[in-house]
mmCIF file of C-alpha atoms and ligand atoms in Angstrom:
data_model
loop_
_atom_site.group_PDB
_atom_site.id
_atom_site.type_symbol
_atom_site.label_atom_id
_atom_site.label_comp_id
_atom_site.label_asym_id
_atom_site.label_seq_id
_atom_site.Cartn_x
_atom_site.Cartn_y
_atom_site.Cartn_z
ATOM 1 C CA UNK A 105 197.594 103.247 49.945
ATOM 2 C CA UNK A 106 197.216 103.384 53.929
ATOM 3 C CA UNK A 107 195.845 101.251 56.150
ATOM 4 C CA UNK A 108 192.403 102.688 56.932
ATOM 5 C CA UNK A 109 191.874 100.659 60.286
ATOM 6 C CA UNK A 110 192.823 103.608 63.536
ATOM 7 C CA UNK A 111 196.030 103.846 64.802
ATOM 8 C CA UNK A 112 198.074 105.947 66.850
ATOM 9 C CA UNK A 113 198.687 110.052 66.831
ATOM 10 C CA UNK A 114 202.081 110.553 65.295
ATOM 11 C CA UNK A 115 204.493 113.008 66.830
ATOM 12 C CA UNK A 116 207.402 114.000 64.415
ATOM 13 C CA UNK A 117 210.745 116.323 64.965
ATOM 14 C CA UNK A 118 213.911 116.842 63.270
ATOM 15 C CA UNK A 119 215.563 115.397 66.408
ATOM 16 C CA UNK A 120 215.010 115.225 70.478
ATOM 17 C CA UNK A 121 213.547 118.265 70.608
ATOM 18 C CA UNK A 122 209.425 117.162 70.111
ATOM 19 C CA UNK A 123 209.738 114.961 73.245
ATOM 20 C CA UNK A 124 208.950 118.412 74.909
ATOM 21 C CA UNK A 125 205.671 118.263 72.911
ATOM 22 C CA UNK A 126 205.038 114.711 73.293
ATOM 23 C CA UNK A 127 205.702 115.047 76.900
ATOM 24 C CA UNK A 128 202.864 117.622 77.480
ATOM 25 C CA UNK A 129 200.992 115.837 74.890
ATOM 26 C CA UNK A 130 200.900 112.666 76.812
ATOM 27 C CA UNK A 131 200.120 114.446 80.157
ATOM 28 C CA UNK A 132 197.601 115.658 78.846
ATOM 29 C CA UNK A 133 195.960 113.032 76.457
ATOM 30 C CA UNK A 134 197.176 109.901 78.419
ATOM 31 C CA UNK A 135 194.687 107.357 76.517
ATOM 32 C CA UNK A 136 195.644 107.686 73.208
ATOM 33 C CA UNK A 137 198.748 105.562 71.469
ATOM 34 C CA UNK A 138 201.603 107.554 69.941
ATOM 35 C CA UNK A 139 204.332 107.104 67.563
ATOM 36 C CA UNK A 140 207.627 109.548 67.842
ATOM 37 C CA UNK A 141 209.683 110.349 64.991
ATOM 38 C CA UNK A 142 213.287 111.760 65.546
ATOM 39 C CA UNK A 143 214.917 112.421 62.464
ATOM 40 C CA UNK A 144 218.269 112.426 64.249
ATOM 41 C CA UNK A 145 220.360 111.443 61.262
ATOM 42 C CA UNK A 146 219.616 114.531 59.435
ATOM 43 C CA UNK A 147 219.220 117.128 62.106
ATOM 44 C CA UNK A 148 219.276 120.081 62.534
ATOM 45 C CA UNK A 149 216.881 121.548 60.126
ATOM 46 C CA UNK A 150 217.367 124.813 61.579
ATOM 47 C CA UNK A 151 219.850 125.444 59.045
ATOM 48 C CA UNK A 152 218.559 123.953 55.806
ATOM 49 C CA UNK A 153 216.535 125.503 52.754
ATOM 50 C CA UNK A 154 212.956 125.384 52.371
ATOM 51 C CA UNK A 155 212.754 122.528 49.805
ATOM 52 C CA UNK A 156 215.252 120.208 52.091
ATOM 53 C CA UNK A 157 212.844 120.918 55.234
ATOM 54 C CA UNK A 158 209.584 120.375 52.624
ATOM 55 C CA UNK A 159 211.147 116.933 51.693
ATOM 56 C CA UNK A 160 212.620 115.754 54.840
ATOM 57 C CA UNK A 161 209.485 116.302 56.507
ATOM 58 C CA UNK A 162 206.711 114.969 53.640
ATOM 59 C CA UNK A 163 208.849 111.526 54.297
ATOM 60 C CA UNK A 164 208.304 111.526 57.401
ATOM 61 C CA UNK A 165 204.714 112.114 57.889
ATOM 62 C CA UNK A 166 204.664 109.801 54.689
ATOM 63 C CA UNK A 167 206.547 107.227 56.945
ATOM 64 C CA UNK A 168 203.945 108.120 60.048
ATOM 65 C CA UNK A 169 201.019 107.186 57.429
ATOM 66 C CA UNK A 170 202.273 104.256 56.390
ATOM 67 C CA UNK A 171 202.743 102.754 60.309
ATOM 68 C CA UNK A 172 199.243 103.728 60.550
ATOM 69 C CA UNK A 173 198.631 107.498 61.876
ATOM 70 C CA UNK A 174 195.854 109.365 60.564
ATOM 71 C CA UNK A 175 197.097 112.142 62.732
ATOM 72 C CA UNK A 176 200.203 113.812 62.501
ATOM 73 C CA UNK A 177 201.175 116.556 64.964
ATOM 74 C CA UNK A 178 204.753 118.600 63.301
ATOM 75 C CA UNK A 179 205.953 118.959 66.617
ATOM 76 C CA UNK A 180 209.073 120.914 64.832
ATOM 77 C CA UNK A 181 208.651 124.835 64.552
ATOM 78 C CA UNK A 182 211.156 124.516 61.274
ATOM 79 C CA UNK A 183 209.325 122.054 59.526
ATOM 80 C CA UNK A 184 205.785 123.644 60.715
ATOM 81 C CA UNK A 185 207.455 126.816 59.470
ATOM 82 C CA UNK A 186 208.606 125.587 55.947
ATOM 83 C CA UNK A 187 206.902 122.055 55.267
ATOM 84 C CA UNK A 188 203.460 122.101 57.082
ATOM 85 C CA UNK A 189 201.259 124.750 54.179
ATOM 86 C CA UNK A 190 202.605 122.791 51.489
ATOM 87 C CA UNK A 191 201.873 118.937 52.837
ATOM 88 C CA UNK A 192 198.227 120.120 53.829
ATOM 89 C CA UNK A 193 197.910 121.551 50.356
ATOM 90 C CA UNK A 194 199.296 119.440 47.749
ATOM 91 C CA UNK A 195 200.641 115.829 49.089
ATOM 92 C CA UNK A 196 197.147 115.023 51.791
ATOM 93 C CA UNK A 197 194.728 115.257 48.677
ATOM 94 C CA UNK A 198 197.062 113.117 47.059
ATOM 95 C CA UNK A 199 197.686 110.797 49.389
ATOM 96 C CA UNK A 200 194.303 110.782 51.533
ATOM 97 C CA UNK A 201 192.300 113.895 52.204
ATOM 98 C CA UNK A 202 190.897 112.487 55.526
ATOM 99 C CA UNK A 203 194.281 112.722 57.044
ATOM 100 C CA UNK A 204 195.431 115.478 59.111
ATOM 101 C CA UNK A 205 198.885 117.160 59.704
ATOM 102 C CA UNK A 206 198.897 119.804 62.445
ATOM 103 C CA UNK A 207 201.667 121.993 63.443
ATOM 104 C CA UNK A 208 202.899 124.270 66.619
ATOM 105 C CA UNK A 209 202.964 127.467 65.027
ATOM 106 C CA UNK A 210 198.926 128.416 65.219
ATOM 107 C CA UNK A 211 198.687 126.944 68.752
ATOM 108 C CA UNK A 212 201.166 129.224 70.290
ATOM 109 C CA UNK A 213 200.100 132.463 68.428
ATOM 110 C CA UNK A 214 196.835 132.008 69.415
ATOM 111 C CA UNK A 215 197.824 132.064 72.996
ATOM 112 C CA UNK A 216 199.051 135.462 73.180
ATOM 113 C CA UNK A 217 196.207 137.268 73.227
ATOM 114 C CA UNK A 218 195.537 136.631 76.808
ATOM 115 C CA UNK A 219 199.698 136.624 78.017
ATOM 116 C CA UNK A 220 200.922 140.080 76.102
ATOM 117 C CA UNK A 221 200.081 143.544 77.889
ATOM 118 C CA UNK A 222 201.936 145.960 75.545
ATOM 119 C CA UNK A 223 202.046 143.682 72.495
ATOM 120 C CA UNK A 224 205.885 143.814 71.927
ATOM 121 C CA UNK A 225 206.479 140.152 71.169
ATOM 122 C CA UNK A 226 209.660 138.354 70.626
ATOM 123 C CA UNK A 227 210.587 135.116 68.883
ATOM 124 C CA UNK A 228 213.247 132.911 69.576
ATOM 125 C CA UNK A 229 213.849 130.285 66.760
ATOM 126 C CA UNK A 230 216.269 128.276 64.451
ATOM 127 C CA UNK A 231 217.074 130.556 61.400
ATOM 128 C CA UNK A 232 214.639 128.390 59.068
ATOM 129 C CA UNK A 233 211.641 129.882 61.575
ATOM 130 C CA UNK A 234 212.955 133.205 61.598
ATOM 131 C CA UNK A 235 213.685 133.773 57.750
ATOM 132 C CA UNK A 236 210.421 132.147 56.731
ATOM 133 C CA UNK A 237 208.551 134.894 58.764
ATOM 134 C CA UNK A 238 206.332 132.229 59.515
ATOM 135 C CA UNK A 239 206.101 133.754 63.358
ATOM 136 C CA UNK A 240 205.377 137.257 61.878
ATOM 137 C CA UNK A 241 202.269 136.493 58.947
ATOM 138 C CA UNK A 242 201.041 134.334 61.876
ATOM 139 C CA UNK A 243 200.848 137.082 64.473
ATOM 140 C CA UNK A 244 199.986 140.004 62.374
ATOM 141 C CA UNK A 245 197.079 137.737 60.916
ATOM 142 C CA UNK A 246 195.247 137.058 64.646
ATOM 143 C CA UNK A 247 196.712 140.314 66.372
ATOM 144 C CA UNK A 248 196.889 143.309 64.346
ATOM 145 C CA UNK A 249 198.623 145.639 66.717
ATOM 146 C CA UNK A 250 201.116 143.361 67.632
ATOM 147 C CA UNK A 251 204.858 143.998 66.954
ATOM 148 C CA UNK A 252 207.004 141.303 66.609
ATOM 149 C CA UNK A 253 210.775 141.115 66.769
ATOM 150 C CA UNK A 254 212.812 137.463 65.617
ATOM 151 C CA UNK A 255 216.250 136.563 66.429
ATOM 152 C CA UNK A 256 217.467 133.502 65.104
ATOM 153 C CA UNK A 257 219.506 131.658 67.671
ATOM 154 C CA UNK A 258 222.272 128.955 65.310
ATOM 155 C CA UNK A 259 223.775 127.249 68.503
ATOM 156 C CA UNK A 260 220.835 126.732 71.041
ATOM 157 C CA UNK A 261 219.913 123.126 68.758
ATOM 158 C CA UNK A 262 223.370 121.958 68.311
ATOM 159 C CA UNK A 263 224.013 122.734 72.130
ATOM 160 C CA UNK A 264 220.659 120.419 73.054
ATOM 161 C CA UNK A 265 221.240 117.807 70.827
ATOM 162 C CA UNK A 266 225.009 117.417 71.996
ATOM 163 C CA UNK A 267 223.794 117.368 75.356
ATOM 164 C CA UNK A 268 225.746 120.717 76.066
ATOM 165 C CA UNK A 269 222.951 122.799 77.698
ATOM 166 C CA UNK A 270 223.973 122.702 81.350
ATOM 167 C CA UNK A 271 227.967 123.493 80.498
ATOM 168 C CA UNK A 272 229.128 126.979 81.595
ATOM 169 C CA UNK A 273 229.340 127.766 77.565
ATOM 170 C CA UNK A 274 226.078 127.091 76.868
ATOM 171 C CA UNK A 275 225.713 130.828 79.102
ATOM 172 C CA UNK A 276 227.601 133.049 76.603
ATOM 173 C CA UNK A 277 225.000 132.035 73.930
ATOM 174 C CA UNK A 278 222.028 132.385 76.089
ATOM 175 C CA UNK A 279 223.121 136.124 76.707
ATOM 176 C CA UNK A 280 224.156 136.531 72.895
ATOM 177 C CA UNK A 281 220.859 135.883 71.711
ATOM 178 C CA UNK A 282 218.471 137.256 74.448
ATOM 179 C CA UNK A 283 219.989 140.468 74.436
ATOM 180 C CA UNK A 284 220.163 140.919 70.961
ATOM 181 C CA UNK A 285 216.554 140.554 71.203
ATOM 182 C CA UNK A 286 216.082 143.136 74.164
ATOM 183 C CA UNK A 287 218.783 145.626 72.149
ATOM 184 C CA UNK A 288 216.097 145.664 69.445
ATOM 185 C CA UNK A 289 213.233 145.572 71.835
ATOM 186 C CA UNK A 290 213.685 146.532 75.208
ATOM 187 C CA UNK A 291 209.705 146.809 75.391
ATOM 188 C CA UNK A 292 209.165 143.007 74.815
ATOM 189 C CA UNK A 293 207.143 141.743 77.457
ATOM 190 C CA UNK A 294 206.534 138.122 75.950
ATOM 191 C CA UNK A 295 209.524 135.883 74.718
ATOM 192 C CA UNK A 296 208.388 133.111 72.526
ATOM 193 C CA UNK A 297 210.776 130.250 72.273
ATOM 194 C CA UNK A 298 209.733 129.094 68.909
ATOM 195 C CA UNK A 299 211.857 125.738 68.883
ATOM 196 C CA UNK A 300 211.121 122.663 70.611
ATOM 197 C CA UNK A 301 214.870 121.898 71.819
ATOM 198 C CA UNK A 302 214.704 125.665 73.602
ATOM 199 C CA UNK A 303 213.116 124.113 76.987
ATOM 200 C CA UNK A 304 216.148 122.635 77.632
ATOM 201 C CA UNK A 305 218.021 125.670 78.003
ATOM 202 C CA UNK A 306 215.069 127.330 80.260
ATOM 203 C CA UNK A 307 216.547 127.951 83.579
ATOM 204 C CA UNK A 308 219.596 129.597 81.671
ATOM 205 C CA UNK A 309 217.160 131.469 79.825
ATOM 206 C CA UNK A 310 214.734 132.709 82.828
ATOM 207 C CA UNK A 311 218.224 133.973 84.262
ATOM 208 C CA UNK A 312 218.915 136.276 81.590
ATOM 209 C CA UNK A 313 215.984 137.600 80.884
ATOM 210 C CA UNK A 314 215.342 138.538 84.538
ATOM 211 C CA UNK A 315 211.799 139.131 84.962
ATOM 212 C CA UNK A 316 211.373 141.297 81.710
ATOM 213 C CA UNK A 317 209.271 139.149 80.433
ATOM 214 C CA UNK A 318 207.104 136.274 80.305
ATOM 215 C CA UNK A 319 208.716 133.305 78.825
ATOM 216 C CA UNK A 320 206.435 131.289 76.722
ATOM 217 C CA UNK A 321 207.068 127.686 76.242
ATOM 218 C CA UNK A 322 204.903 125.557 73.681
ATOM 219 C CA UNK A 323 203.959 121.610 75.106
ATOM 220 C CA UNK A 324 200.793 122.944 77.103
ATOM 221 C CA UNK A 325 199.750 125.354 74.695
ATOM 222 C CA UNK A 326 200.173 122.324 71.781
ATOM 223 C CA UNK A 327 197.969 119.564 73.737
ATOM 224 C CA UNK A 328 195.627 121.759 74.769
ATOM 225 C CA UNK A 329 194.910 122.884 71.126
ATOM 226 C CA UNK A 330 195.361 118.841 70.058
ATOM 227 C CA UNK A 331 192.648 118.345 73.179
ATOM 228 C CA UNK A 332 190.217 121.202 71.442
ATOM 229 C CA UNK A 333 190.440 119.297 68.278
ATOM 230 C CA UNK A 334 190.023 115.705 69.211
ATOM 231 C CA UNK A 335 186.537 117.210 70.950
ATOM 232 C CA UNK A 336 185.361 119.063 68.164
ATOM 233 C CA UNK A 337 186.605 116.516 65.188
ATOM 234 C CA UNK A 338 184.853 113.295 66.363
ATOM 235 C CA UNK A 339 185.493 111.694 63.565
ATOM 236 C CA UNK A 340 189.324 111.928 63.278
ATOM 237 C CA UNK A 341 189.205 110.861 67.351
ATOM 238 C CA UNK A 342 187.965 107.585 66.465
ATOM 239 C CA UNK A 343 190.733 107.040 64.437
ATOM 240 C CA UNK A 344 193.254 107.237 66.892
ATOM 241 C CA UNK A 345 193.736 104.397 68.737
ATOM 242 C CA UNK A 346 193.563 104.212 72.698
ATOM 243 C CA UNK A 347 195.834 102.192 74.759
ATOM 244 C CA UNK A 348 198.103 104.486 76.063
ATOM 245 C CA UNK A 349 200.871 103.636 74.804
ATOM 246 C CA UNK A 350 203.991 104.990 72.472
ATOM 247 C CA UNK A 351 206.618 103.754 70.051
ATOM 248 C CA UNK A 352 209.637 105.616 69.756
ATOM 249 C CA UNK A 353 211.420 105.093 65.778
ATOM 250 C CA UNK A 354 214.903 107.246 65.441
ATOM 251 C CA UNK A 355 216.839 107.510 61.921
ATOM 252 C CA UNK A 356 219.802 107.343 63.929
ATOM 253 C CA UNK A 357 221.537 104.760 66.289
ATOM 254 C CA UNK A 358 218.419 103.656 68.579
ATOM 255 C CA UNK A 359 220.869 103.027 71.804
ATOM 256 C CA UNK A 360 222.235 107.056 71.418
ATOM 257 C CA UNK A 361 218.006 108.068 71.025
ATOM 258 C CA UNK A 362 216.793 105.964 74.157
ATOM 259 C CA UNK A 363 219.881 107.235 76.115
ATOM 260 C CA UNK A 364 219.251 111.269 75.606
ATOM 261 C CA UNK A 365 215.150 110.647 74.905
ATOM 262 C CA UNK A 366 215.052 109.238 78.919
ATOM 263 C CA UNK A 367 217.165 112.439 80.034
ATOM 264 C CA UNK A 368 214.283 114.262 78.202
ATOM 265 C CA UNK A 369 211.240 112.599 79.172
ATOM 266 C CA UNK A 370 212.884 110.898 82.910
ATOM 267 C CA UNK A 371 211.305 107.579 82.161
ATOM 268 C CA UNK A 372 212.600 104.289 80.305
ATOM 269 C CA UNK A 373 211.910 103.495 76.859
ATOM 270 C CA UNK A 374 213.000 101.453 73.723
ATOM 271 C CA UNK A 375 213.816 103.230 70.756
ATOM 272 C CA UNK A 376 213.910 101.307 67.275
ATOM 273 C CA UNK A 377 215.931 102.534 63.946
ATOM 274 C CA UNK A 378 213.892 103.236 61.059
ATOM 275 C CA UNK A 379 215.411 104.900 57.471
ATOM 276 C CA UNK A 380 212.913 106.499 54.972
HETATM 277 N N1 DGL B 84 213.216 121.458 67.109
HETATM 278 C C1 DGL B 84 213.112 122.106 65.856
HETATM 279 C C2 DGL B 84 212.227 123.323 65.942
HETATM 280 O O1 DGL B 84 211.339 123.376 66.722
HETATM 281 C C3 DGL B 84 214.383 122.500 65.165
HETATM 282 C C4 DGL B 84 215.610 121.766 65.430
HETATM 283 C C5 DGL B 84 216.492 121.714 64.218
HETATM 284 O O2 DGL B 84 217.123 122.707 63.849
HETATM 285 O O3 DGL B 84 216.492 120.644 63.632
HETATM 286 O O4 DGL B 84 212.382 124.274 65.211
#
């Protein structure tokens, strides 16, 4: 059904927001090729049920098989959230169980072992992360004595994508949401943000939170952990391709993606449309 010759890794997100990955990513892991995915035409998924996130995504990654991936990194809390269990579970067998979808939830709980001192964690996310209490199972599964407090923050997406997140407004729900968080917590000492727009809005958040506590961010923690398993799955590494180069595909208009994508990533690029 797919082409079984290598290819590149693919990178998929609902919208912009993965370039943060994909920009750690290829800091990181230079050599290898790369396809992005933005779903732009559809985003946000922050906001949409489980089954519309399961099916939005599975054509995607679909779409990222079929250009020739063998590797798909969900670089989309949301969809690793509500999508990732059930594609590694019922659609790879069907499709082709040597294929591999990873997501950005695992590699940033894993992290917080060594970063948390009193283990009052907080999450940050869309409303899709934060109702499927994806963040939660995760972090009472590897830390036990953890406590973890989610507040869904609506407008921090809609704010990225619309370019908004320097304006003066883009304050008022920066403080709405981070001291929600420390009304519920004032103990937290590590923030999560659990979306992959939120780095966008980081000096506004560092601001508010003021030193009480650290501010986790995800790109380094998610190539690192794609580093760690390129080493220790040798045979999925020589499957992806090595030329150092990436493809950018956008479901939107490609002009509006390359104009915000070289905001996000400062360098020039060449987005194409693609519809699935
Ligand atoms: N960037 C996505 C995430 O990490 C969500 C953006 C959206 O709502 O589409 O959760």
């Amino acid at each position: 059904m797919f082409s079984s010759n290598p290819g590149p890794i693919g990178v998929f997100d609902s919208g912009y927001g993965g370039l943060t990955i994909l920009k750690e990513i290829r800091r990181r892991l230079p050599q290898y090729d790369y396809i992005y995915l933005g779903d732009n035409a559809r985003n946000p998924y922050g906001t949409r049920s489980f089954d519309v996130v399961y099916e939005f995504t599975r054509q995607a990654v679909e779409t990222l098989f079929s250009k020739g991936c063998h590797l798909v990194i969900l670089a989309c809390n949301t969809a690793s959230a509500k999508a990732l269990r059930t594609i590694q579970q019922r659609d790879l067998p069907m499709w082709d169980s040597s294929r591999r979808v990873l997501g950005v939830v695992i590699p940033t709980v894993e992290a917080l072992g060594s970063i948390s001192k009193n283990g009052n964690i907080g999450v940050l996310g869309t409303p899709g992360t934060v109702s499927s209490g994806t963040y939660d199972i995760e972090i009472a599964k590897f830390f036990p004595q953890f406590r973890t407090v989610s507040v869904p923050c609506p407008m921090w997406v809609p704010l990225v994508e619309n370019r908004e997140y320097d304006c003066p407004g883009a304050d008022y729900f920066v403080e709405k949401y981070v001291e929600e968080l420390f009304a519920s917590e004032p103990e937290t000492d590590t923030l999560i943000l659990a979306c992959t727009h939120y780095p966008l809005l980081i000096d506004k958040i560092r601001k508010q939170v003021d030193g009480r506590a650290t501010i986790v961010t995800q790109g380094e923690l998610v190539a690192a952990s794609l580093e760690d398993y390129l080493k220790r799955h040798p045979e999925m590494d020589i499957q992806c391709t090595k030329g150092g180069d990436c493809e950018y595909f956008t479901t939107e208009n490609p002009d509006k993606f390359t104009e915000s994508a070289e905001m996000f990533l400062h360098t020039p690029l060449k987005a194409n449309h693609i519809s699935f």
